[in-house]
Amino acid sequence: MKISEYIKKVQNKEIDIVSYTKEVLEKIKKLNEEYDCLIEISEELALKQAEKISKDPKGKLAGVFVSVKDSICVKDVNSTGGSRILEGYKPPFNATAVQNCVDEGAIIIGKTSQDEFGFGAFSVNVGVEYKIPKNPIDKTRATGGSSGGAACITALADFPHISLGESTGGSIVNPGSFCGVLALCPTYGRVSRYGLIDYGNSLDKVGPIGKTAEDVAIGMETIASYDKKDSTSIDKEIPNYLEKLNSNINGMKIGLIKESLDSGTDKNVKDVFNKQIEFLKSKGAVVEEVSLKKAIDYGIAAYYVIGTSEASTNLAKYCGMRYGKEDELKGTFNEYFTNVRSKYLGDEAKRRIMLGTFTRTSGYRDAYYIKAMKIRTLIIDEYKKAFEKFDVLISPTTPMIAPRFDEIEKMTPLQHYMADVLTVGPNLAGLPHINIPIETETMPVGFMVTGNHFD
Amino acid sequence: MDVDEKLVKDIAKTARLNLTDEEVKKFTPQLKEVISYFEKLDEIDTENVKMSIQPVEVRNVLRDDVVEESYSNELALSQTKHKKDGYFKGPSAL
């Protein structure tokens, strides 16, 4: 059943939403035992919301099940950003994106697993003693990251469902590509970041993940809003995403990012991707190559300097006081603070805090942090120039299919970072981008479309 | 850039992290590899280029200075066991 048909049935009280919610919760529990895609199942909240909808079945998302990345706050439900250091934190408020869903009749089913604070491309950098989610198609492979649990549960769900993910450098489209689902990262500022546990404030975006284009469109229409509580939120008219779904692409000018098909991209990914280009051409689109050399060649370095710099300042507030994990108050402030951070932050969080501390240190700041921010300008200019000629830009989403866990174990941190090579560009430039899954006989391949700001 | 164990220990101290000897040994080559890679940015001339602090232009948002309802003292303290007389309680400053 299409999600729009389901919503209509709920609104017309043709579905017993309370018993259906119970059924869905049982399904989720079973799936989670097998795939570890959720950190927490919010059973009590879901049933309470279902009761409410059964009496007053209103809203754009009436009765739709919504899972939320752990780094997005849900009122009174553990929200830890996938980190042990925030264990026990139950926010006294909803993130704006979550509140928008609740106001439109959604049922919140739980918090999805992720790399700690979003620090990863495979969801293997989970917090201390958290579980690693497994790929829904092949359990020996990674889900992608950092919104790995979100893409995983979306692929597995056989009920009307949307997941709220979050991207800093590719964390929405990357797991979308590895798990074979649609995943949309909107323009920076389109969706409020209020209630999002920050990774990099100038990079973070909340976006919807779904099985179909319709799921993603309805999700986007619900969460997009101007929000006074987020000073970077942008007050611009929100288009009717659903109406635009079946637009004709005849005559559309598509720029194929030349460098994305260089030697760094696996041959099997290129072959599957190229077949889709033929399909677009057959529908009347005009496909031409475009070079985005700066974005592809320098994006990773610029992104990791900026991202770790921002992350290291954001994570400074986690000190075992006020909320989250606490120890017995012993020693001086610095000793206590250092001890809590050392015990409850994982390896990748420590690495990124150290990298970001280094790049902002007096004497190195100009060479790394300031330099990266200037290169970001050049990358934005490169995209803007491309959009003078093209309506959209395309490339594979990731240079490989979902890797196996034993392959990931052999990779160095820098090799992990390289998985983001095709996604850091639009993230640095704040451009909207979507993963469209291409099914194959084995693992799915991701097809990424990048648009201009607010397109 | 010469990234050695001493530099890693210094950065960790600034970042309020205690690293075990084992962690220092593991992190040093990893951070060295990443920081060397960052040096690639030097290849691009950025003379006269402005920084992009945000990806899209954002304006300063100001509000009127009026008192509004906010979280109660009780709610603000509800997430911690370390509290006293309506305040957060922390370790000694010195």
Coordinates of C-alpha atoms in Angstrom, one line a residue:
Chain A
M1 CA 0.0 0.0 0.0
K2 CA 1.2 3.5 -0.8
I3 CA 1.9 5.7 2.2
S4 CA -0.7 8.2 1.0
E5 CA -3.3 5.5 0.8
Y6 CA -2.4 4.3 4.3
I7 CA -2.7 7.8 5.7
K8 CA -6.1 8.2 4.2
K9 CA -7.2 4.9 5.8
V10 CA -6.0 6.0 9.2
Q11 CA -7.7 9.4 8.8
N12 CA -11.0 7.6 7.9
K13 CA -10.6 5.3 10.9
E14 CA -10.5 2.2 8.6
I15 CA -7.5 0.9 10.5
D16 CA -7.4 0.0 14.2
I17 CA -4.2 2.0 14.8
V18 CA -3.7 0.8 18.4
S19 CA -3.6 -2.9 17.6
Y20 CA -1.6 -2.2 14.4
T21 CA 1.0 -0.3 16.5
K22 CA 1.3 -3.2 18.9
E23 CA 1.9 -5.5 15.9
V24 CA 4.5 -3.2 14.4
L25 CA 6.3 -2.9 17.8
E26 CA 6.5 -6.7 18.0
K27 CA 8.0 -6.8 14.5
I28 CA 10.5 -4.2 15.3
K29 CA 11.7 -6.0 18.4
K30 CA 12.3 -9.2 16.3
L31 CA 14.1 -7.2 13.6
N32 CA 16.3 -5.5 16.2
E33 CA 17.4 -8.7 17.8
E34 CA 18.8 -9.7 14.4
Y35 CA 20.1 -6.4 13.0
D36 CA 20.7 -4.0 15.9
C37 CA 19.3 -1.1 14.0
L38 CA 17.7 0.6 17.1
I39 CA 19.3 1.7 20.3
E40 CA 16.0 2.1 22.0
I41 CA 12.4 1.2 21.1
S42 CA 10.0 3.8 22.5
E43 CA 7.1 1.4 23.1
E44 CA 5.3 3.5 25.7
L45 CA 5.5 6.7 23.7
A46 CA 4.3 4.9 20.5
L47 CA 1.3 3.4 22.2
K48 CA 0.4 6.7 23.8
Q49 CA 0.6 8.4 20.4
A50 CA -1.4 5.6 18.8
E51 CA -4.2 6.0 21.4
K52 CA -4.3 9.7 20.6
I53 CA -4.5 9.1 16.9
S54 CA -7.2 6.5 17.3
K55 CA -9.4 9.2 18.8
D56 CA -8.3 12.1 16.6
P57 CA -6.9 10.8 13.3
K58 CA -5.5 14.0 11.9
G59 CA -2.3 15.1 10.2
K60 CA -0.1 14.7 7.1
L61 CA 1.6 11.7 8.7
A62 CA -1.4 10.2 10.5
G63 CA -0.4 6.8 11.8
V64 CA 2.9 6.7 10.0
F65 CA 5.7 5.1 12.0
V66 CA 8.8 7.3 12.4
S67 CA 12.2 6.2 13.7
V68 CA 14.6 8.9 14.8
K69 CA 18.4 9.0 14.6
D70 CA 19.8 8.8 18.2
S71 CA 21.4 12.2 17.8
I72 CA 18.0 13.9 17.3
C73 CA 16.2 14.6 20.6
V74 CA 12.9 12.9 21.4
K75 CA 11.2 14.1 24.6
D76 CA 11.5 11.8 27.6
V77 CA 13.3 9.1 25.4
N78 CA 17.0 8.3 25.8
S79 CA 18.8 10.5 23.2
T80 CA 22.6 9.9 23.4
G81 CA 24.0 10.6 19.9
G82 CA 25.1 7.0 20.1
S83 CA 27.6 7.9 22.8
R84 CA 28.1 6.4 26.3
I85 CA 28.9 9.8 27.6
L86 CA 25.3 10.9 27.2
E87 CA 23.9 7.7 28.7
G88 CA 20.7 8.4 30.6
Y89 CA 20.0 11.7 29.0
K90 CA 16.2 12.1 28.4
P91 CA 15.6 15.5 26.8
P92 CA 12.8 17.6 28.3
F93 CA 11.8 18.6 24.7
N94 CA 11.4 17.4 21.2
A95 CA 13.7 18.5 18.3
T96 CA 11.7 20.7 16.0
A97 CA 11.8 18.1 13.2
V98 CA 10.4 15.5 15.6
Q99 CA 7.8 17.9 16.9
N100 CA 6.7 18.6 13.4
C101 CA 6.2 14.9 12.8
V102 CA 4.3 14.4 16.1
D103 CA 2.1 17.4 15.3
E104 CA 1.2 15.7 12.0
G105 CA 0.1 12.5 13.7
A106 CA 3.3 10.4 13.4
I107 CA 4.0 7.5 15.8
I108 CA 7.6 7.6 17.1
I109 CA 9.0 4.0 17.4
G110 CA 12.5 4.5 18.6
K111 CA 16.1 5.8 18.2
T112 CA 18.3 4.4 15.5
S113 CA 21.9 3.3 15.9
Q114 CA 24.7 5.3 14.5
D115 CA 28.4 6.1 14.6
E116 CA 29.1 7.9 17.9
F117 CA 28.0 11.6 17.4
G118 CA 28.0 10.8 13.6
F119 CA 31.7 10.1 13.4
G120 CA 31.9 7.5 10.6
A121 CA 30.9 6.1 7.2
F122 CA 30.1 2.5 8.2
S123 CA 28.3 2.7 11.7
V124 CA 31.2 0.7 13.1
N125 CA 32.4 3.6 15.3
V126 CA 29.6 3.1 17.8
G127 CA 29.9 4.4 21.3
V128 CA 31.6 2.3 24.1
E129 CA 29.7 -1.0 24.3
Y130 CA 27.0 0.0 21.8
K131 CA 26.0 -2.6 19.1
I132 CA 27.0 -2.3 15.5
P133 CA 24.0 -2.4 13.0
K134 CA 24.2 -5.0 10.3
N135 CA 23.3 -4.6 6.6
P136 CA 19.7 -5.6 5.8
I137 CA 20.7 -7.5 2.6
D138 CA 23.9 -9.2 3.9
K139 CA 24.6 -9.3 7.6
T140 CA 28.3 -9.7 7.1
R141 CA 28.4 -6.2 5.6
A142 CA 28.1 -2.7 7.1
T143 CA 25.0 -0.5 6.9
G144 CA 27.0 2.6 6.0
G145 CA 27.0 5.6 8.2
S146 CA 26.6 7.5 10.2
S147 CA 22.7 7.1 9.9
G148 CA 23.2 3.4 9.5
G149 CA 20.4 2.1 11.8
A150 CA 18.0 4.6 10.1
A151 CA 18.7 3.2 6.6
C152 CA 18.7 -0.4 7.9
I153 CA 15.3 -0.2 9.6
T154 CA 13.9 1.6 6.5
A155 CA 15.0 -1.3 4.2
L156 CA 13.5 -3.9 6.6
A157 CA 10.2 -2.2 7.4
D158 CA 7.2 -3.8 5.8
F159 CA 4.9 -1.1 7.4
P160 CA 4.4 2.6 6.6
H161 CA 7.6 4.1 7.9
I162 CA 9.9 7.1 7.5
S163 CA 13.2 7.6 9.3
L164 CA 14.8 10.9 10.3
G165 CA 18.5 10.8 9.6
E166 CA 21.2 13.4 9.9
S167 CA 24.1 14.3 7.7
T168 CA 27.3 16.2 8.3
G169 CA 29.5 14.9 5.5
G170 CA 27.3 12.3 3.8
S171 CA 25.7 10.5 6.7
I172 CA 22.2 10.3 5.1
V173 CA 23.0 9.3 1.5
N174 CA 25.9 7.0 2.3
P175 CA 23.8 4.5 4.4
G176 CA 21.0 5.0 1.9
S177 CA 23.4 3.7 -0.8
F178 CA 24.7 0.7 1.2
C179 CA 21.2 -0.4 2.3
G180 CA 19.3 0.4 -0.9
V181 CA 16.8 3.0 0.2
L182 CA 16.0 6.6 -0.8
A183 CA 17.7 9.1 1.4
L184 CA 17.4 12.9 1.1
C185 CA 19.8 15.5 2.6
P186 CA 18.2 18.9 2.2
T187 CA 19.7 22.3 1.7
Y188 CA 21.5 23.6 4.9
G189 CA 18.9 25.6 6.9
R190 CA 15.8 24.0 5.3
V191 CA 15.1 21.8 8.3
S192 CA 15.7 23.2 11.8
R193 CA 18.7 21.9 13.7
Y194 CA 17.0 22.7 17.1
G195 CA 17.3 19.6 19.3
L196 CA 20.0 18.0 17.2
I197 CA 23.0 16.9 19.1
D198 CA 25.7 18.8 17.2
Y199 CA 28.6 17.4 15.3
G200 CA 29.5 20.3 13.1
N201 CA 27.1 23.3 13.3
S202 CA 27.9 24.7 9.8
L203 CA 27.5 21.2 8.2
D204 CA 24.7 19.4 10.1
K205 CA 21.4 18.7 8.3
V206 CA 18.3 16.6 9.3
G207 CA 16.7 14.7 6.4
P208 CA 14.2 11.9 5.6
I209 CA 14.9 8.3 4.6
G210 CA 12.2 6.2 3.0
K211 CA 11.5 3.3 0.8
T212 CA 9.8 5.3 -2.0
A213 CA 10.0 8.8 -3.4
E214 CA 6.6 9.4 -2.0
D215 CA 7.7 8.5 1.6
V216 CA 10.6 10.9 1.3
A217 CA 8.5 13.7 -0.2
I218 CA 5.9 13.4 2.6
G219 CA 8.6 13.3 5.2
M220 CA 10.4 16.3 3.8
E221 CA 7.1 18.3 3.6
T222 CA 6.6 17.6 7.3
I223 CA 10.0 18.4 8.7
A224 CA 10.9 21.4 6.5
S225 CA 10.1 24.6 8.5
Y226 CA 11.5 28.0 9.5
D227 CA 12.3 27.9 13.1
K228 CA 13.1 30.8 15.3
K229 CA 14.9 28.5 17.7
D230 CA 17.6 27.8 15.1
S231 CA 19.3 31.0 13.9
T232 CA 20.6 29.3 10.8
S233 CA 17.2 28.1 9.8
I234 CA 16.1 29.8 6.6
D235 CA 12.7 31.5 6.1
K236 CA 11.9 30.6 2.5
E237 CA 8.7 29.2 1.0
I238 CA 8.4 25.4 1.2
P239 CA 7.5 23.8 -2.1
N240 CA 4.9 21.1 -2.5
Y241 CA 7.3 18.2 -2.8
L242 CA 4.6 15.6 -3.5
E243 CA 3.3 17.6 -6.5
K244 CA 6.7 17.5 -8.1
L245 CA 7.2 13.8 -7.9
N246 CA 6.2 12.8 -11.4
S247 CA 7.9 15.7 -13.3
N248 CA 9.1 15.1 -16.8
I249 CA 12.8 15.1 -17.3
N250 CA 12.7 15.6 -21.0
G251 CA 15.2 18.3 -21.9
M252 CA 16.7 18.4 -18.3
K253 CA 20.4 19.3 -18.4
I254 CA 22.3 16.9 -16.3
G255 CA 26.0 17.3 -15.4
L256 CA 27.9 14.0 -14.9
I257 CA 30.7 14.6 -12.4
K258 CA 33.7 13.5 -14.4
E259 CA 36.1 12.8 -11.5
S260 CA 33.5 10.6 -9.8
L261 CA 34.2 7.9 -12.3
D262 CA 38.0 8.0 -12.0
S263 CA 40.1 5.1 -10.7
G264 CA 39.0 5.6 -7.1
T265 CA 35.5 4.2 -7.9
D266 CA 35.0 0.4 -8.1
K267 CA 34.3 -1.0 -11.6
N268 CA 31.1 -2.7 -10.6
V269 CA 29.7 0.6 -9.2
K270 CA 30.6 2.4 -12.5
D271 CA 29.0 -0.3 -14.7
V272 CA 25.7 -0.2 -12.8
F273 CA 25.8 3.6 -12.7
N274 CA 26.5 4.0 -16.4
K275 CA 23.5 1.9 -17.3
Q276 CA 21.2 4.4 -15.5
I277 CA 22.7 7.2 -17.5
E278 CA 21.4 5.5 -20.7
F279 CA 18.0 5.3 -19.0
L280 CA 18.0 9.0 -18.3
K281 CA 19.0 9.8 -21.9
S282 CA 16.2 7.6 -23.2
K283 CA 13.8 9.8 -21.2
G284 CA 15.0 12.9 -23.0
A285 CA 17.6 14.2 -20.5
V286 CA 20.8 15.8 -21.9
V287 CA 23.8 14.4 -20.1
E288 CA 27.2 16.0 -20.3
E289 CA 30.4 15.7 -18.3
V290 CA 31.4 18.5 -15.9
S291 CA 34.6 18.7 -13.9
L292 CA 34.4 19.3 -10.1
K293 CA 38.1 18.8 -9.4
K294 CA 38.3 20.9 -6.3
A295 CA 35.3 19.2 -4.6
I296 CA 36.5 15.7 -5.4
D297 CA 40.3 16.2 -4.9
Y298 CA 40.3 18.6 -1.9
G299 CA 36.8 18.0 -0.4
I300 CA 37.9 15.3 2.0
A301 CA 40.8 17.3 3.5
A302 CA 38.7 20.5 3.8
Y303 CA 35.8 18.6 5.2
Y304 CA 37.7 16.8 7.9
V305 CA 39.6 19.9 9.0
I306 CA 36.3 21.9 9.4
G307 CA 34.2 18.9 10.7
T308 CA 36.8 17.9 13.4
S309 CA 37.4 21.6 14.4
E310 CA 33.7 22.1 15.0
A311 CA 33.2 18.7 16.6
S312 CA 36.0 19.3 19.1
T313 CA 34.4 22.5 20.3
N314 CA 30.9 20.9 20.4
L315 CA 32.1 17.9 22.5
A316 CA 33.9 20.1 25.0
K317 CA 30.6 20.5 26.9
Y318 CA 30.4 16.8 27.7
C319 CA 32.1 16.6 31.1
G320 CA 30.0 14.4 33.3
M321 CA 28.0 17.2 34.8
R322 CA 24.5 18.5 34.4
Y323 CA 23.2 15.6 32.2
G324 CA 24.4 12.3 30.7
K325 CA 26.9 9.9 32.3
E326 CA 28.2 10.9 35.7
D327 CA 30.8 9.5 38.1
E328 CA 31.4 10.1 41.7
L329 CA 32.6 13.7 42.2
K330 CA 36.3 13.2 42.9
G331 CA 39.5 15.3 42.3
T332 CA 39.6 18.7 40.8
F333 CA 37.4 19.9 38.0
N334 CA 40.0 19.2 35.3
E335 CA 40.7 15.7 36.7
Y336 CA 37.1 14.8 37.0
F337 CA 36.2 16.2 33.5
T338 CA 39.3 14.4 31.9
N339 CA 38.5 11.1 33.6
V340 CA 34.8 11.0 32.5
R341 CA 35.7 11.9 28.8
S342 CA 38.5 9.4 28.7
K343 CA 36.3 6.6 30.0
Y344 CA 33.1 7.2 28.1
L345 CA 34.2 8.5 24.7
G346 CA 35.0 5.9 22.0
D347 CA 38.2 5.8 19.9
E348 CA 37.0 7.7 16.9
A349 CA 35.5 10.5 19.1
K350 CA 38.9 10.8 20.7
R351 CA 40.7 10.9 17.4
R352 CA 38.3 13.6 16.0
I353 CA 38.5 15.7 19.2
M354 CA 42.3 15.5 18.9
L355 CA 42.4 16.4 15.2
G356 CA 40.1 19.3 15.7
T357 CA 42.0 20.5 18.7
F358 CA 45.2 20.4 16.7
T359 CA 43.8 22.2 13.6
R360 CA 42.6 25.1 15.9
T361 CA 45.8 25.4 17.9
S362 CA 47.6 28.7 17.8
G363 CA 50.3 28.4 15.2
Y364 CA 48.5 25.8 13.1
R365 CA 45.1 27.5 12.9
D366 CA 45.9 29.5 9.7
A367 CA 47.5 26.6 7.9
Y368 CA 44.6 24.2 8.5
Y369 CA 41.3 25.7 9.8
I370 CA 41.4 29.0 8.0
K371 CA 42.8 27.5 4.9
A372 CA 40.1 24.8 4.8
M373 CA 37.4 27.5 5.2
K374 CA 38.8 29.4 2.2
I375 CA 38.9 26.2 0.1
R376 CA 35.3 25.6 1.1
T377 CA 34.5 29.0 -0.7
L378 CA 36.3 27.8 -3.8
I379 CA 34.3 24.5 -3.7
I380 CA 31.0 26.4 -3.3
D381 CA 32.0 28.6 -6.3
E382 CA 32.8 25.5 -8.4
Y383 CA 29.3 24.1 -7.8
K384 CA 27.7 27.5 -8.4
K385 CA 29.4 27.6 -11.8
A386 CA 28.3 24.1 -12.7
F387 CA 24.7 25.1 -11.9
E388 CA 24.9 28.0 -14.4
K389 CA 24.9 25.3 -17.0
F390 CA 23.2 22.3 -15.5
D391 CA 19.9 21.7 -13.6
V392 CA 21.3 18.8 -11.5
L393 CA 24.6 17.0 -11.1
I394 CA 25.0 13.2 -10.8
S395 CA 27.5 10.7 -9.6
P396 CA 27.6 7.4 -7.7
T397 CA 26.8 8.1 -4.0
T398 CA 29.7 6.0 -2.7
P399 CA 32.7 4.6 -4.6
M400 CA 32.0 1.1 -3.5
I401 CA 29.2 -1.2 -2.4
A402 CA 28.7 -1.9 1.3
P403 CA 32.0 -3.4 2.5
R404 CA 32.2 -6.5 4.7
F405 CA 33.1 -6.1 8.4
D406 CA 36.4 -8.0 7.9
E407 CA 37.4 -5.6 5.1
I408 CA 36.6 -2.6 7.3
E409 CA 38.7 -3.9 10.2
K410 CA 41.8 -3.7 8.0
M411 CA 41.2 -0.1 7.0
T412 CA 43.0 2.9 8.6
P413 CA 41.0 5.9 9.8
L414 CA 42.1 7.8 6.7
Q415 CA 40.8 5.0 4.5
H416 CA 37.5 5.2 6.4
Y417 CA 37.3 9.0 5.6
M418 CA 37.9 8.3 1.9
A419 CA 34.5 6.6 1.7
D420 CA 33.0 10.1 1.8
V421 CA 34.9 11.3 -1.3
L422 CA 31.7 11.8 -3.4
T423 CA 29.5 13.2 -0.6
V424 CA 31.6 15.8 1.2
G425 CA 31.3 18.2 -1.7
P426 CA 27.6 18.9 -1.5
N427 CA 27.8 18.8 2.3
L428 CA 30.5 21.4 2.5
A429 CA 28.5 23.6 0.0
G430 CA 25.2 22.9 1.9
L431 CA 23.6 21.6 -1.4
P432 CA 20.6 19.3 -1.4
H433 CA 21.4 15.7 -2.5
I434 CA 19.5 12.4 -2.7
N435 CA 20.5 8.8 -2.9
I436 CA 18.4 6.8 -5.4
P437 CA 19.0 3.1 -4.9
I438 CA 19.8 0.9 -7.9
E439 CA 19.0 -2.8 -7.2
T440 CA 21.4 -5.4 -8.5
E441 CA 21.6 -9.1 -8.2
T442 CA 23.9 -8.7 -5.2
M443 CA 24.3 -5.4 -3.2
P444 CA 22.6 -2.2 -4.2
V445 CA 24.5 0.7 -5.8
G446 CA 23.8 4.3 -5.0
F447 CA 22.9 7.0 -7.6
M448 CA 23.3 10.5 -6.2
V449 CA 21.6 13.6 -7.6
T450 CA 22.8 17.0 -6.3
G451 CA 20.7 20.1 -6.8
N452 CA 21.3 23.8 -6.3
H453 CA 20.4 25.4 -3.0
F454 CA 16.6 25.1 -2.2
D455 CA 16.0 23.3 -5.6
Chain B
M1 CA 54.4 18.4 10.1
D2 CA 56.2 16.1 12.5
V3 CA 53.5 14.2 14.4
D4 CA 55.1 12.2 17.2
E5 CA 54.0 10.8 20.5
K6 CA 54.9 14.0 22.4
L7 CA 52.6 16.1 20.1
V8 CA 49.8 13.6 20.5
K9 CA 50.1 13.7 24.3
D10 CA 50.2 17.5 24.3
I11 CA 47.0 17.7 22.1
A12 CA 45.3 15.1 24.3
K13 CA 46.1 17.2 27.4
T14 CA 44.6 20.3 25.8
A15 CA 41.5 18.3 24.8
R16 CA 41.1 17.0 28.3
L17 CA 41.7 13.4 27.4
N18 CA 43.9 10.9 29.3
L19 CA 45.4 8.5 26.9
T20 CA 46.9 5.2 28.0
D21 CA 50.3 4.3 26.6
E22 CA 48.6 1.8 24.3
E23 CA 46.3 4.5 23.0
V24 CA 49.2 6.9 22.3
K25 CA 50.9 4.1 20.3
K26 CA 47.8 3.4 18.3
F27 CA 46.7 7.0 17.7
T28 CA 50.1 8.5 16.7
P29 CA 50.5 6.8 13.3
Q30 CA 46.8 7.2 12.6
L31 CA 46.8 11.0 13.3
K32 CA 50.1 11.4 11.5
E33 CA 48.5 9.8 8.4
V34 CA 45.5 12.1 8.5
I35 CA 47.4 15.3 9.3
S36 CA 49.8 14.6 6.5
Y37 CA 46.9 14.2 4.2
F38 CA 45.5 17.6 5.3
E39 CA 48.7 19.2 4.0
K40 CA 47.3 18.6 0.5
L41 CA 45.3 21.8 1.0
D42 CA 48.6 23.7 0.5
E43 CA 48.5 22.9 -3.2
I44 CA 45.7 25.4 -3.7
D45 CA 46.3 29.2 -3.8
T46 CA 43.8 30.9 -1.5
E47 CA 45.3 34.4 -1.7
N48 CA 42.4 36.9 -1.6
V49 CA 39.8 34.2 -1.0
K50 CA 37.2 34.8 1.7
M51 CA 36.3 32.1 4.3
S52 CA 32.9 30.4 4.2
I53 CA 31.9 30.0 7.8
Q54 CA 28.5 28.8 6.6
P55 CA 27.6 27.2 3.3
V56 CA 24.7 29.5 2.6
E57 CA 24.4 33.2 3.6
V58 CA 22.8 33.5 7.0
R59 CA 21.9 36.8 8.6
N60 CA 22.3 37.7 12.2
V61 CA 19.1 37.0 14.1
L62 CA 18.3 39.2 17.0
R63 CA 15.3 39.2 19.3
D64 CA 13.8 41.8 21.6
D65 CA 15.3 41.7 25.1
V66 CA 12.1 40.6 27.0
V67 CA 11.7 38.0 29.7
E68 CA 10.1 34.8 28.5
E69 CA 9.0 31.7 30.2
S70 CA 11.8 29.1 30.2
Y71 CA 12.6 25.8 31.9
S72 CA 12.0 25.7 35.6
N73 CA 14.9 25.2 38.0
E74 CA 13.6 21.8 38.9
L75 CA 13.4 20.7 35.3
A76 CA 16.9 22.0 34.5
L77 CA 18.3 20.0 37.4
S78 CA 16.3 16.8 36.7
Q79 CA 19.0 15.1 34.6
T80 CA 21.7 15.0 37.3
K81 CA 22.2 13.5 40.7
H82 CA 24.9 16.1 41.5
K83 CA 22.9 19.1 42.8
K84 CA 22.6 21.1 46.0
D85 CA 20.3 24.0 47.0
G86 CA 18.9 24.4 43.5
Y87 CA 22.3 24.5 41.9
F88 CA 24.4 22.1 39.9
K89 CA 27.2 20.6 42.0
G90 CA 30.6 20.1 40.5
P91 CA 34.0 18.9 41.6
S92 CA 36.3 21.5 43.2
A93 CA 37.7 24.1 40.9
L94 CA 41.3 23.8 42.3

